[in-house]
Coordinates of C-alpha atoms and ligand atoms in Angstrom, one line a residue:
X1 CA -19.9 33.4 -16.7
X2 CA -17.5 30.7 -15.8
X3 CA -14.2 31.2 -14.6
X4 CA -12.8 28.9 -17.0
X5 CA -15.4 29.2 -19.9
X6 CA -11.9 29.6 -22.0
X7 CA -10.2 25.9 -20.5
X8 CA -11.3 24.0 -23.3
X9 CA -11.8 21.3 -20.3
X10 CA -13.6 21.2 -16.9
X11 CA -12.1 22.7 -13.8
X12 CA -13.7 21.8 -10.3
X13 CA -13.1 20.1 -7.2
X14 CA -14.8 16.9 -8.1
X15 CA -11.6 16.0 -10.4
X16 CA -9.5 16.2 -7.0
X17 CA -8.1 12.4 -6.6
X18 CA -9.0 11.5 -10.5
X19 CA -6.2 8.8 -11.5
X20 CA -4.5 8.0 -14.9
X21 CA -3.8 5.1 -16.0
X22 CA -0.8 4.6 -18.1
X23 CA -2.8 3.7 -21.3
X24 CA -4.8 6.8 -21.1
X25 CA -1.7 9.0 -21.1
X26 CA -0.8 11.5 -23.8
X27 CA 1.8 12.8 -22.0
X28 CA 3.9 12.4 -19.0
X29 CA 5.7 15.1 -17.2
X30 CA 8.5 14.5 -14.8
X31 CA 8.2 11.3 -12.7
X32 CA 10.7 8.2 -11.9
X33 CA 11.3 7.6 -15.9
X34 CA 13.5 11.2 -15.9
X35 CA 16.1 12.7 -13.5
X36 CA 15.0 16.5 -13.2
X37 CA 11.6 17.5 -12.3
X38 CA 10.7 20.4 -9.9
X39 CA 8.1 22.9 -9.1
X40 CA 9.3 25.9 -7.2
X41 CA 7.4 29.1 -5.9
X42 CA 9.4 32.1 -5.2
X43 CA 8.5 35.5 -4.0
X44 CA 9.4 38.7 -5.5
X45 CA 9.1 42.4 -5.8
X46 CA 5.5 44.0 -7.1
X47 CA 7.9 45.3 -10.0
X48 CA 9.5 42.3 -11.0
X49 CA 6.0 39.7 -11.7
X50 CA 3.9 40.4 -14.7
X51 CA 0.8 39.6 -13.9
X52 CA -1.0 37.0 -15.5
X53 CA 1.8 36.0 -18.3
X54 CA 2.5 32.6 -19.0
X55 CA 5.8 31.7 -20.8
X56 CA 6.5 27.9 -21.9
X57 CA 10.8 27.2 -22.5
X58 CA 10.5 23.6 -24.2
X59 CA 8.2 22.0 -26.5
X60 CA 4.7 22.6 -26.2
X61 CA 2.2 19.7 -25.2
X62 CA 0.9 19.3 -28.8
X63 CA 4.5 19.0 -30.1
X64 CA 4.6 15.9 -27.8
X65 CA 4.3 12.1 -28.8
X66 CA 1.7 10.3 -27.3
X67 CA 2.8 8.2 -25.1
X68 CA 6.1 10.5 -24.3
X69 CA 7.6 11.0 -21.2
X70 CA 9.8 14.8 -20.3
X71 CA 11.7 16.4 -17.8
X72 CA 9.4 19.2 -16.5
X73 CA 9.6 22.0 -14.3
X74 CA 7.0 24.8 -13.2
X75 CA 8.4 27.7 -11.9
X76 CA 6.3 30.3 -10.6
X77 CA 6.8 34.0 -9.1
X78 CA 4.3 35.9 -6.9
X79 CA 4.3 39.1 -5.4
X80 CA 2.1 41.4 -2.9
X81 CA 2.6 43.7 -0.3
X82 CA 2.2 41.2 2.4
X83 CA 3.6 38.3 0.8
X84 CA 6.9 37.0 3.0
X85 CA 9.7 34.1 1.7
X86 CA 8.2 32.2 4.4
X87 CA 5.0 32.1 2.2
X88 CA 6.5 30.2 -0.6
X89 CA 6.6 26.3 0.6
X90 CA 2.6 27.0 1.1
X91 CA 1.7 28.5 -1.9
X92 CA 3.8 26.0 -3.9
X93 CA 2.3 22.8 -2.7
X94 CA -1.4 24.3 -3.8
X95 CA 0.1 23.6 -7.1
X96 CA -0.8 19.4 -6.6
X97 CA -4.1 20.8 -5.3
X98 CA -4.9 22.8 -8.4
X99 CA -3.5 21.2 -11.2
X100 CA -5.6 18.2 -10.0
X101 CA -8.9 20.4 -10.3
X102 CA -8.2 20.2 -14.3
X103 CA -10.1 17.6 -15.8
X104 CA -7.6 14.9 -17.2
X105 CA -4.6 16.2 -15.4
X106 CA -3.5 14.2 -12.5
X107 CA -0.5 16.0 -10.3
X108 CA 1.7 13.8 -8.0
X109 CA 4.0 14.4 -5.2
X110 CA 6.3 17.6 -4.7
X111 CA 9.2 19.6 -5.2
X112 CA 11.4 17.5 -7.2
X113 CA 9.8 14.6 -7.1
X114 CA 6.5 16.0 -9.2
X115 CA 4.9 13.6 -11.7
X116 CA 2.0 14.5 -13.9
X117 CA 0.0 13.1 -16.8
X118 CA -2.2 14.2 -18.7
X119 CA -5.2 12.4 -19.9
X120 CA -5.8 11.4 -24.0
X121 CA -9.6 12.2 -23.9
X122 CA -8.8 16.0 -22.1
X123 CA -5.9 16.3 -24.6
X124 CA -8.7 15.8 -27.8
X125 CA -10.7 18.0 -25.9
X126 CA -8.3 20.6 -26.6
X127 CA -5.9 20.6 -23.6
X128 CA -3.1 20.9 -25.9
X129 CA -1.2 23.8 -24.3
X130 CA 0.3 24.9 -20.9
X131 CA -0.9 28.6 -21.4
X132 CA -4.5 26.8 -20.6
X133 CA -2.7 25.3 -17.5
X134 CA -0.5 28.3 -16.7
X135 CA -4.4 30.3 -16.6
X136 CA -6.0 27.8 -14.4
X137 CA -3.2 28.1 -12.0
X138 CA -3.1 31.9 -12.3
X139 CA -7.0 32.2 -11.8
X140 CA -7.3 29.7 -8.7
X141 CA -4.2 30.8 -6.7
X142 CA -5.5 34.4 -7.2
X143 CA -8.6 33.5 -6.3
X144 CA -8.3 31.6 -3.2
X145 CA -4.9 33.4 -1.9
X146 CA -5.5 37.3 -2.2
X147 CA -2.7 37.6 -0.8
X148 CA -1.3 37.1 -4.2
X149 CA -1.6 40.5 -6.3
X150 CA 0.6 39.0 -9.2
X151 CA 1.8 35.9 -10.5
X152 CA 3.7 34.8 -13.8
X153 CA 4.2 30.8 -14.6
X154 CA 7.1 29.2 -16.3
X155 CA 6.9 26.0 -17.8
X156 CA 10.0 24.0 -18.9
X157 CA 10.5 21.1 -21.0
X158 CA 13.8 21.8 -22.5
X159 CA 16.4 19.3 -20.9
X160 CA 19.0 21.6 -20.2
X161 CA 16.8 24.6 -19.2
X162 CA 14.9 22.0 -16.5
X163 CA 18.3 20.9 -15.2
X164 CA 19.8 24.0 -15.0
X165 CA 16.5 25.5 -12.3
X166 CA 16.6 22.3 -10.9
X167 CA 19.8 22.5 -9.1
X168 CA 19.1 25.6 -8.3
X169 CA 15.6 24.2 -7.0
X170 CA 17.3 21.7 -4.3
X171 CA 19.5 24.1 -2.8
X172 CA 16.3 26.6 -1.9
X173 CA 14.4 23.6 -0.6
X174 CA 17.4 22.6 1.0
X175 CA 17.7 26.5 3.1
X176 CA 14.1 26.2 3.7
X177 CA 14.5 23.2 5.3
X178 CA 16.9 24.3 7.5
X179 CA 15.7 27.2 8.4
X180 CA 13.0 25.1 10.2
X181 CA 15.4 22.9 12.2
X182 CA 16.4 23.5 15.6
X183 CA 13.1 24.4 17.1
X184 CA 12.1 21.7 19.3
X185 CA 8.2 20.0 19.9
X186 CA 8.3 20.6 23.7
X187 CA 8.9 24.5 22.9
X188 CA 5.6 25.4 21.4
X189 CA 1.6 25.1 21.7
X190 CA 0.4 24.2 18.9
X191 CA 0.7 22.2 15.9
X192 CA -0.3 22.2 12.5
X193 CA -2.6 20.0 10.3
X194 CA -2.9 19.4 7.1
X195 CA -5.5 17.3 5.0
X196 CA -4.5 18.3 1.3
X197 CA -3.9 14.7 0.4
X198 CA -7.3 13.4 1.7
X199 CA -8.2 13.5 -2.4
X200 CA -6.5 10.3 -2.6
X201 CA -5.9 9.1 0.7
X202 CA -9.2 10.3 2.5
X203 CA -8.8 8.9 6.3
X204 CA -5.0 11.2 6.1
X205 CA -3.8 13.9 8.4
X206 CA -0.7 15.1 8.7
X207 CA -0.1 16.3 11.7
X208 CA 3.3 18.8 11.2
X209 CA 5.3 19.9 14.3
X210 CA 9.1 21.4 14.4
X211 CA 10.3 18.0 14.3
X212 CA 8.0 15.9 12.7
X213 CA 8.0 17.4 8.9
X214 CA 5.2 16.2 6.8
X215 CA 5.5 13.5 4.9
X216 CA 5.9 15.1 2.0
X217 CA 8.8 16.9 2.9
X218 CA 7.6 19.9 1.7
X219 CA 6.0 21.6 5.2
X220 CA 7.3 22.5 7.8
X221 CA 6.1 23.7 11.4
X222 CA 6.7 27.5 9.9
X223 CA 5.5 27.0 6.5
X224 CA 1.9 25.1 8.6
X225 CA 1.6 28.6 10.8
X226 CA 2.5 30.7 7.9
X227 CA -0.5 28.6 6.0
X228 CA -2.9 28.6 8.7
X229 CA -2.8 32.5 9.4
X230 CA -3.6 33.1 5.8
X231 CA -6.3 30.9 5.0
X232 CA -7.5 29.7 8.1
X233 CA -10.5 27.8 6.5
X234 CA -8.1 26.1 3.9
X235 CA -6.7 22.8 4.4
X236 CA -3.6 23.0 6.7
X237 CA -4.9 24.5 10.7
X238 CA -4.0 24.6 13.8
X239 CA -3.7 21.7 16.3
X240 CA -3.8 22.8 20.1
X241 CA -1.2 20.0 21.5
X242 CA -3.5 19.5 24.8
X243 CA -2.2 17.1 27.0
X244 CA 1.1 15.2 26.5
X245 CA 0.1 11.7 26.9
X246 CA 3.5 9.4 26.3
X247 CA 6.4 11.8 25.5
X248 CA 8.9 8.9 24.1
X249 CA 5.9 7.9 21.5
X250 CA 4.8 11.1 21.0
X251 CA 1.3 11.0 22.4
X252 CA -0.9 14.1 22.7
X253 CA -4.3 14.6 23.6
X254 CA -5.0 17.6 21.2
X255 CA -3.5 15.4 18.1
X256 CA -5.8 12.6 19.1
X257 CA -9.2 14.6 19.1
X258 CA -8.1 16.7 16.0
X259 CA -7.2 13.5 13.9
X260 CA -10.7 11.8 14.8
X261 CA -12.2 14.7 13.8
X262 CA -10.6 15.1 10.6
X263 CA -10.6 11.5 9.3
X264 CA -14.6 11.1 10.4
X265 CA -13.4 9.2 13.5
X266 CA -11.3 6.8 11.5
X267 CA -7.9 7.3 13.1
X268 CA -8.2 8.0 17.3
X269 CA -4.8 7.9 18.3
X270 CA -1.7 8.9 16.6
X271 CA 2.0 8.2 17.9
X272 CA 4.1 10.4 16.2
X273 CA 7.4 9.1 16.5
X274 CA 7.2 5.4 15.7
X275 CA 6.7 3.0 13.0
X276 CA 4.7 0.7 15.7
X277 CA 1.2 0.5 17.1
X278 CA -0.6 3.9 16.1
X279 CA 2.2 5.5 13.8
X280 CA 0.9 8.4 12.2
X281 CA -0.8 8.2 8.8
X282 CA 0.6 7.6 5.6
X283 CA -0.7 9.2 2.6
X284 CA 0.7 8.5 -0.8
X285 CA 3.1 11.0 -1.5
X286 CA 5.6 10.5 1.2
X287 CA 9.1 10.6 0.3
X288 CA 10.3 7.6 1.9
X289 CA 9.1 4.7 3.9
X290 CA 10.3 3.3 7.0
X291 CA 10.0 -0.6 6.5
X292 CA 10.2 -3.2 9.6
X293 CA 12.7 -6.0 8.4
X294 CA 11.4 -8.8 10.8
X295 CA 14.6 -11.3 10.2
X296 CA 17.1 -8.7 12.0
X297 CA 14.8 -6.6 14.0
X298 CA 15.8 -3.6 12.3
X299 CA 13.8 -0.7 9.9
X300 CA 14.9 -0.3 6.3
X301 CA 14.4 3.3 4.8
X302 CA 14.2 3.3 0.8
X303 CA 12.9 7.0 -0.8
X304 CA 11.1 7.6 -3.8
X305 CA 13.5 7.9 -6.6
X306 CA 15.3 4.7 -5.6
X307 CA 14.8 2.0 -9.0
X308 CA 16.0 -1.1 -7.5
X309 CA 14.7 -4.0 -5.3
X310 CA 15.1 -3.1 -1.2
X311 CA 16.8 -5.4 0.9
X312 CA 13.5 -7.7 1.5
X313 CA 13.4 -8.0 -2.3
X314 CA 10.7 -5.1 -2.7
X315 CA 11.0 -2.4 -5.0
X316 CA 9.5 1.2 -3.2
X317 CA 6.2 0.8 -5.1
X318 CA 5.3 -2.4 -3.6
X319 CA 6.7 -0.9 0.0
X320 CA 4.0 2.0 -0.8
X321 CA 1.1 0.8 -1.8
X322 CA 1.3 -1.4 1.0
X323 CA 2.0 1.5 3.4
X324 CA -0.4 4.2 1.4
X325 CA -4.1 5.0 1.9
X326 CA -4.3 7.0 5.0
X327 CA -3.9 3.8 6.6
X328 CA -1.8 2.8 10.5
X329 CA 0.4 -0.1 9.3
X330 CA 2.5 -1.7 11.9
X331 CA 5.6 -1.9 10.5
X332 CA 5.0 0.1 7.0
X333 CA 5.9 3.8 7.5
X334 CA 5.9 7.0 5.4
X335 CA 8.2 9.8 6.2
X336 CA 10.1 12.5 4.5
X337 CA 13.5 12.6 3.8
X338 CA 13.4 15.9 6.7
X339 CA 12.3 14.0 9.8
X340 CA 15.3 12.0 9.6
X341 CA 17.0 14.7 10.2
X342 CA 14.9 15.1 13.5
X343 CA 16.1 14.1 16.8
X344 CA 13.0 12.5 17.1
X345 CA 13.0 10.3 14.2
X346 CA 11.6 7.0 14.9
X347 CA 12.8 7.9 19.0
X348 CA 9.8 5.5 20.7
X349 CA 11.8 2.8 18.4
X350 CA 15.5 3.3 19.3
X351 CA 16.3 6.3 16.2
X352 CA 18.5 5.7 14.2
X353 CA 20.0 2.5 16.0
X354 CA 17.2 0.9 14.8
X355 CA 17.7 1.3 11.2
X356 CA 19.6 -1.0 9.4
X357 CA 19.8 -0.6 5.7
X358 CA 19.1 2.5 3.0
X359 CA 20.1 3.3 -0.5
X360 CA 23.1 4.8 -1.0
X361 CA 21.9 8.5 -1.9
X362 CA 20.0 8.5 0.7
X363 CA 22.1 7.9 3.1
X364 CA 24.5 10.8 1.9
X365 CA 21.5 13.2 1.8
X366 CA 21.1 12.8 5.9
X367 CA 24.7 11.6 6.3
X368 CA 25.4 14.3 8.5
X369 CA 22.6 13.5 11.6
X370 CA 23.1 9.8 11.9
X371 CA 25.5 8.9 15.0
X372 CA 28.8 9.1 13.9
X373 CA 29.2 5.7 15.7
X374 CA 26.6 4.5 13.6
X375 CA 27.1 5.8 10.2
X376 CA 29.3 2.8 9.0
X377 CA 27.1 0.3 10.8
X378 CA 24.1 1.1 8.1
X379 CA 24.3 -1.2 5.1
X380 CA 23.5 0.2 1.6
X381 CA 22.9 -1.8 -1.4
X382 CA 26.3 -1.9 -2.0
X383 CA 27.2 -3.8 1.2
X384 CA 23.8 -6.3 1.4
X385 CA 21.2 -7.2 -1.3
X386 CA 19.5 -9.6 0.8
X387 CA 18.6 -10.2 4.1
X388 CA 21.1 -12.8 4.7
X389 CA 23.8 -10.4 3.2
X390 CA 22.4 -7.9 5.9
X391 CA 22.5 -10.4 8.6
X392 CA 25.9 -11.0 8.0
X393 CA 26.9 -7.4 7.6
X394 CA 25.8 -6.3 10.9
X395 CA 26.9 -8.9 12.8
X396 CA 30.3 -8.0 11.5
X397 CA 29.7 -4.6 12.1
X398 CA 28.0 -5.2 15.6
X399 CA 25.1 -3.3 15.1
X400 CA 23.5 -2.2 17.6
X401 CA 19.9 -4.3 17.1
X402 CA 22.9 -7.5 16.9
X403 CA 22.7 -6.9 20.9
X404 CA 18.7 -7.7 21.0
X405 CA 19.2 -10.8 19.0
X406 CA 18.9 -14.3 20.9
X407 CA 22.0 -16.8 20.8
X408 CA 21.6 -19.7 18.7
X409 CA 20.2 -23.0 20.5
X410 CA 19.9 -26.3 19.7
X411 CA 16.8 -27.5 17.6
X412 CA 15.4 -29.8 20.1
X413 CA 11.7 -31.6 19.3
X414 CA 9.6 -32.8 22.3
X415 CA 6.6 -35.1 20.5
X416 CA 7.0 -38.6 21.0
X417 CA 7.2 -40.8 18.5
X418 CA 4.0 -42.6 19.1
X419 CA 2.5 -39.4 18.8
X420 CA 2.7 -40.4 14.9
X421 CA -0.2 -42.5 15.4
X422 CA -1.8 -40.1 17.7
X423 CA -5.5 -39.0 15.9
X424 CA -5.7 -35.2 14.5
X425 CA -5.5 -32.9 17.7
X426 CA -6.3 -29.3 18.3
X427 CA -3.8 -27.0 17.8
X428 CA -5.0 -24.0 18.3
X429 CA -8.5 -22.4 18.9
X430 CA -9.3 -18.9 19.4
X431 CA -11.5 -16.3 18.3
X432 CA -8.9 -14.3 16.7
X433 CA -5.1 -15.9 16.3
X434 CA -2.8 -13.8 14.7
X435 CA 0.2 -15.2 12.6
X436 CA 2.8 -12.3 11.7
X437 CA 5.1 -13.0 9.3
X438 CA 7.2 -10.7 6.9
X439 CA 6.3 -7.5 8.3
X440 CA 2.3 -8.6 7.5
X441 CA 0.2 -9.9 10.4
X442 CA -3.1 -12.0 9.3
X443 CA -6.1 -12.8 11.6
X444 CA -7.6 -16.0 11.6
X445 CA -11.2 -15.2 13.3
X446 CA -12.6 -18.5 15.2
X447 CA -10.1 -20.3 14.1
X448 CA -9.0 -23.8 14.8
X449 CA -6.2 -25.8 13.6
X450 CA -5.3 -29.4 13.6
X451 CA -2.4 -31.6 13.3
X452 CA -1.7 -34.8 13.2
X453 CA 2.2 -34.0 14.5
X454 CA 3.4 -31.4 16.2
X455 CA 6.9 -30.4 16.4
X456 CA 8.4 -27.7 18.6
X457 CA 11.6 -25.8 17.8
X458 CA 13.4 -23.5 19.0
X459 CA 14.9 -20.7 16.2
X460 CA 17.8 -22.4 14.6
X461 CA 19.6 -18.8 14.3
X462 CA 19.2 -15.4 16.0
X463 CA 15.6 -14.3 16.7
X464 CA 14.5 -10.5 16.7
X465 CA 13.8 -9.8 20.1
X466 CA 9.7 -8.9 20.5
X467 CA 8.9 -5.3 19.6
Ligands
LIG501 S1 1.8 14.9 2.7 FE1 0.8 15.9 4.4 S2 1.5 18.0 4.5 FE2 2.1 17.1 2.5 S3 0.3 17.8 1.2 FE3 -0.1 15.7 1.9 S4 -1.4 16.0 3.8 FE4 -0.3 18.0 3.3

C-alpha cells in the first residue's frame, strides 16, 4: 500500500521542478503580492510535539477564491533525542523539496520569502485542504530524516496570526545567521555542497563555506555539516577544499572537481567571490542579485521583495531570469542577503567599493558591514533613478569606482573626407567578435562587417575602466 494512498493527488519525485502558471492557479500562498510569508522549523522537547497533528489557524484552501492570493505561514515543530537547534535551518528548507513532490503544488524560495501555488486541476482532484499537505510533510520528513521521532504542522492564513510568527520568524533567522559569522574560509577543510535546487535549475551547486552563504540565505557552513552528517546520501555533502588555486577569487581545486561532478561536467571552475569570469552558479531562488552597471563601472544589488524598476530600468524579475538557470553570467550574480555581510563579498571585485546602488531596505538590513566611509557613498532609489542620476551622484560623492573612470577628451574623428567616396571596406573580420554592451556580450561567429565610413571617437564622458 502506498504511502499516500489517502492524498487525494500524486506524490513523487517526478513532480520536483513542475511550474504553475498564473492561469492554472487556484490559490496563491505568500509571494511578492503580500508582506508576511514565512516557514520556520523549530526544535522542541519530546513532551512538547504531538506527533502527527495538523492544526490550520486561517481559512482553509476550499474556503479560498480561485484566483486569491494570502499571507501564509508554515510552522513546524520536531523533536528526538538527537535532534539539536542547529538541526533546524536543514530540516526547514526540505520543506521546498517536499511540498514540490505534491502533484499540483509548486513551493518557491525560503524563509520569508516562500511563495506557493497550487494547481486548479490538483485542487478538483480533491487537494482542497492543508491537513492533506500537513500529512505529506509529516510522512516524508519522517521518512527520510529518522532523526525526527515527532512532528506537528501549523498552517496560518489569518492576517494577523501570520504577522504576528512572522516577526518573530526574522529575528530567529536573524540569530541563526549570526551565529554562523565569524568563522573564516581559510580556517577549515572542507566545504559544503548542496544541489536541492537542481529541480529547476539542474547544472546548480551551491557550494556553502563560512563566508560564502548559499544563495538562498538560508544555509550556512554549520547548518551544510549539520546536513551532511545526518543524511550523508541526501542532497547537501561535503566538499574537500583541495588545493587553493587564486585566494583573492576564491579558487579551489576540490570546488572545481566536485562542481563538474555534480552538474555532469557542465560547470569546471567556480570563483567564489566574484561576479566576473567563473562566478559561482545562480539558481533561481537567490535572494538578491549582484548586477554589473557597465556606464559607471560599478555593481547594483536589488533583493527579492524590491517592486520597483533598478537603477538600469530593470525590475528584479527581469535581473533574474537573466541571471537564473544554473548558469555563469558575467556580470549577472545571485547572492543572499548573508554574504554581504561577508568580508569576502564580491573581494576579487573590490567589495563593497565596487557597489554602487541598492534599495533602501536593503541597504539598512546590512547597514552595519559596509565601510563606514562608504555607507553614504551608495545611492538608493531615493538619491538616483537612473543611471545618469547615479553618475551624477557619485561623482558628487566621489565614489570610489569615480577614481577608475577616464577624464573626458575631446571627440576627435580621423577619416578623411574623401573617404565618403571610398567603396564599402572591411571592418572587421574574425571568427568570433564579441560586442558587449549593457551588461550582455553577443558573439558574432565568422563575422565580417562593412562600412562605407568609418568614424573613430574617443568617449565623449567618463569610461569604466576595463574589468
Ligand atoms: S539555493 Fe543553494 S543552498 Fe539553497 S536550497 Fe538551493 S541549492 Fe541548496
Amino acid at each position: 500500500m502506498s504511502m499516500f494512498e489517502d492524498i487525494p493527488v500524486d506524490v513523487g519525485v517526478i513532480y520536483e521542478g513542475e511550474r504553475i502558471r498564473y492561469k492554472d492557479t487556484q490559490v496563491q500562498l505568500g509571494g511578492e503580492r503580500v508582506d508576511a510569508k514565512f516557514e520556520l522549523v523549530r526544535v522542541k522537547g519530546l513532551d512538547e510535539v504531538e506527533d502527527g497533528k495538523v492544526t490550520v489557524i486561517g481559512p482553509d484552501i476550499k474556503d479560498m477564491k480561485e484566483g486569491s492570493t494570502h499571507p501564509f505561514g508554515i510552522y513546524i515543530e520536531v523533536a528526538g533525542k538527537e535532534l539539536e537547534e542547529e538541526l533546524e535551518g536543514v530540516v526547514e528548507r526540505r520543506i521546498h523539496e517536499y511540498c514540490n513532490f505534491i502533484e499540483g503544488l509548486m513551493h518557491l524560495n525560503q524563509r520569508y520569502d516562500i511563495f506557493l501555488r497550487l494547481s486548479k486541476k490538483s485542487f478538483q482532484k480533491g487537494l482542497n485542504a492543508f491537513q492533506y499537505i500537513g500529512k505529506v510533510l509529516h510522512r516524508l520528513f519522517k521518512s527520510e530524516l529518522p532523526i525526527i521521532e515527532k512532528m506537528q504542522v501549523t498552517f496560518f492564513t489569518h492576517p494577523e496570526k501570520v504577522k504576528g510568527l512572522y516577526d518573530e520568524a526574522l529575528q530567529i533567522y536573524e540569530a541563526r545567521d549570526a551565529r554562523a559569522r565569524g568563522l573564516k574560509d581559510e580556517e577549515v577543510d572542507k566545504f559544503y555542497g548542496c544541489i536541492l535546487c537542481q529541480s529547476f535549475a539542474p547544472t546548480h551547486v551551491c557550494v556553502i563555506t563560512p563566508q560564502r552563504y548559499s544563495n538562498c540565505g538560508a544555509i550556512s557552513w554549520f547548518d551544510g555539516r549539520a546536513a551532511a552528517r545526518i543524511d550523508p546520501k541526501g542532497p547537501i555533502f561535503t566538499i574537500e577544499k583541495g588545493e587553493l588555486i587564486d585566494p583573492e577569487k576564491g579558487e579551489y581545486s576540490g570546488v572545481n572537481e566536485t562542481v563538474k561532478k555534480k552538474s555532469l561536467g557542465e560547470i569546471t571552475r567556480v570563483w567564489l567571490y566574484t561576479g566576473f569570469g567563473y562566478p559561482h552558479t545562480s539558481c533561481g531562488c537567490f535572494e538578491a542579485v549582484a548586477f554589473y552597471v557597465p556606464e559607471v563601472d560599478g555593481f547594483g544589488i536589488v533583493h527579492r521583495g524590491y517592486k520597483d524598476v533598478t537603477v538600469n530600468g530593470l525590475a528584479f524579475s527581469t535581473l533574474a531570469d537573466s541571471t537564473a538557470g544554473g548558469r555563469q553570467v558575467d556580470g549577472f550574480h545571485g547572492i543572499s542577503i548573508e554574504y554581504m555581510r561577508s568580508p569576502k563579498f564580491l573581494q576579487a571585485d573590490g567589495g563593497w567599493k565596487r557597489v554602487v546602488w541598492m534599495p533602501k531596505e536593503v541597504k539598512e538590513r546590512v547597514k552595519d558591514f559596509i565601510p563606514v566611509e562608504l555607507a553614504d557613498k551608495v545611492a538608493t532609489e531615493e538619491e538616483a533613478k537612473t543611471t545618469d542620476e547615479l553618475k551624477a551622484f557619485l561623482k558628487e560623492h566621489n565614489h570610489p569606482v569615480v577614481g577608475q573612470w577616464k577624464e573626458e577628451v575631446a571627440v576627435e574623428e580621423v577619416v578623411p573626407a574623401e573617404a565618403e567616396e571610398a567603396p564599402l571596406m572591411p571592418v572587421a573580420a574574425a571568427a568570433t567578435l564579441p560586442l558587449t554592451a549593457g551588461g550582455f556580450k553577443i558573439i558574432l561567429k565568422d563575422a565580417k562587417i562593412y562600412a562605407k565610413k568609418v568614424i573613430i571617437r574617443r568617449v565623449k564622458s567618463e569610461k569604466p575602466r576595463k574589468r
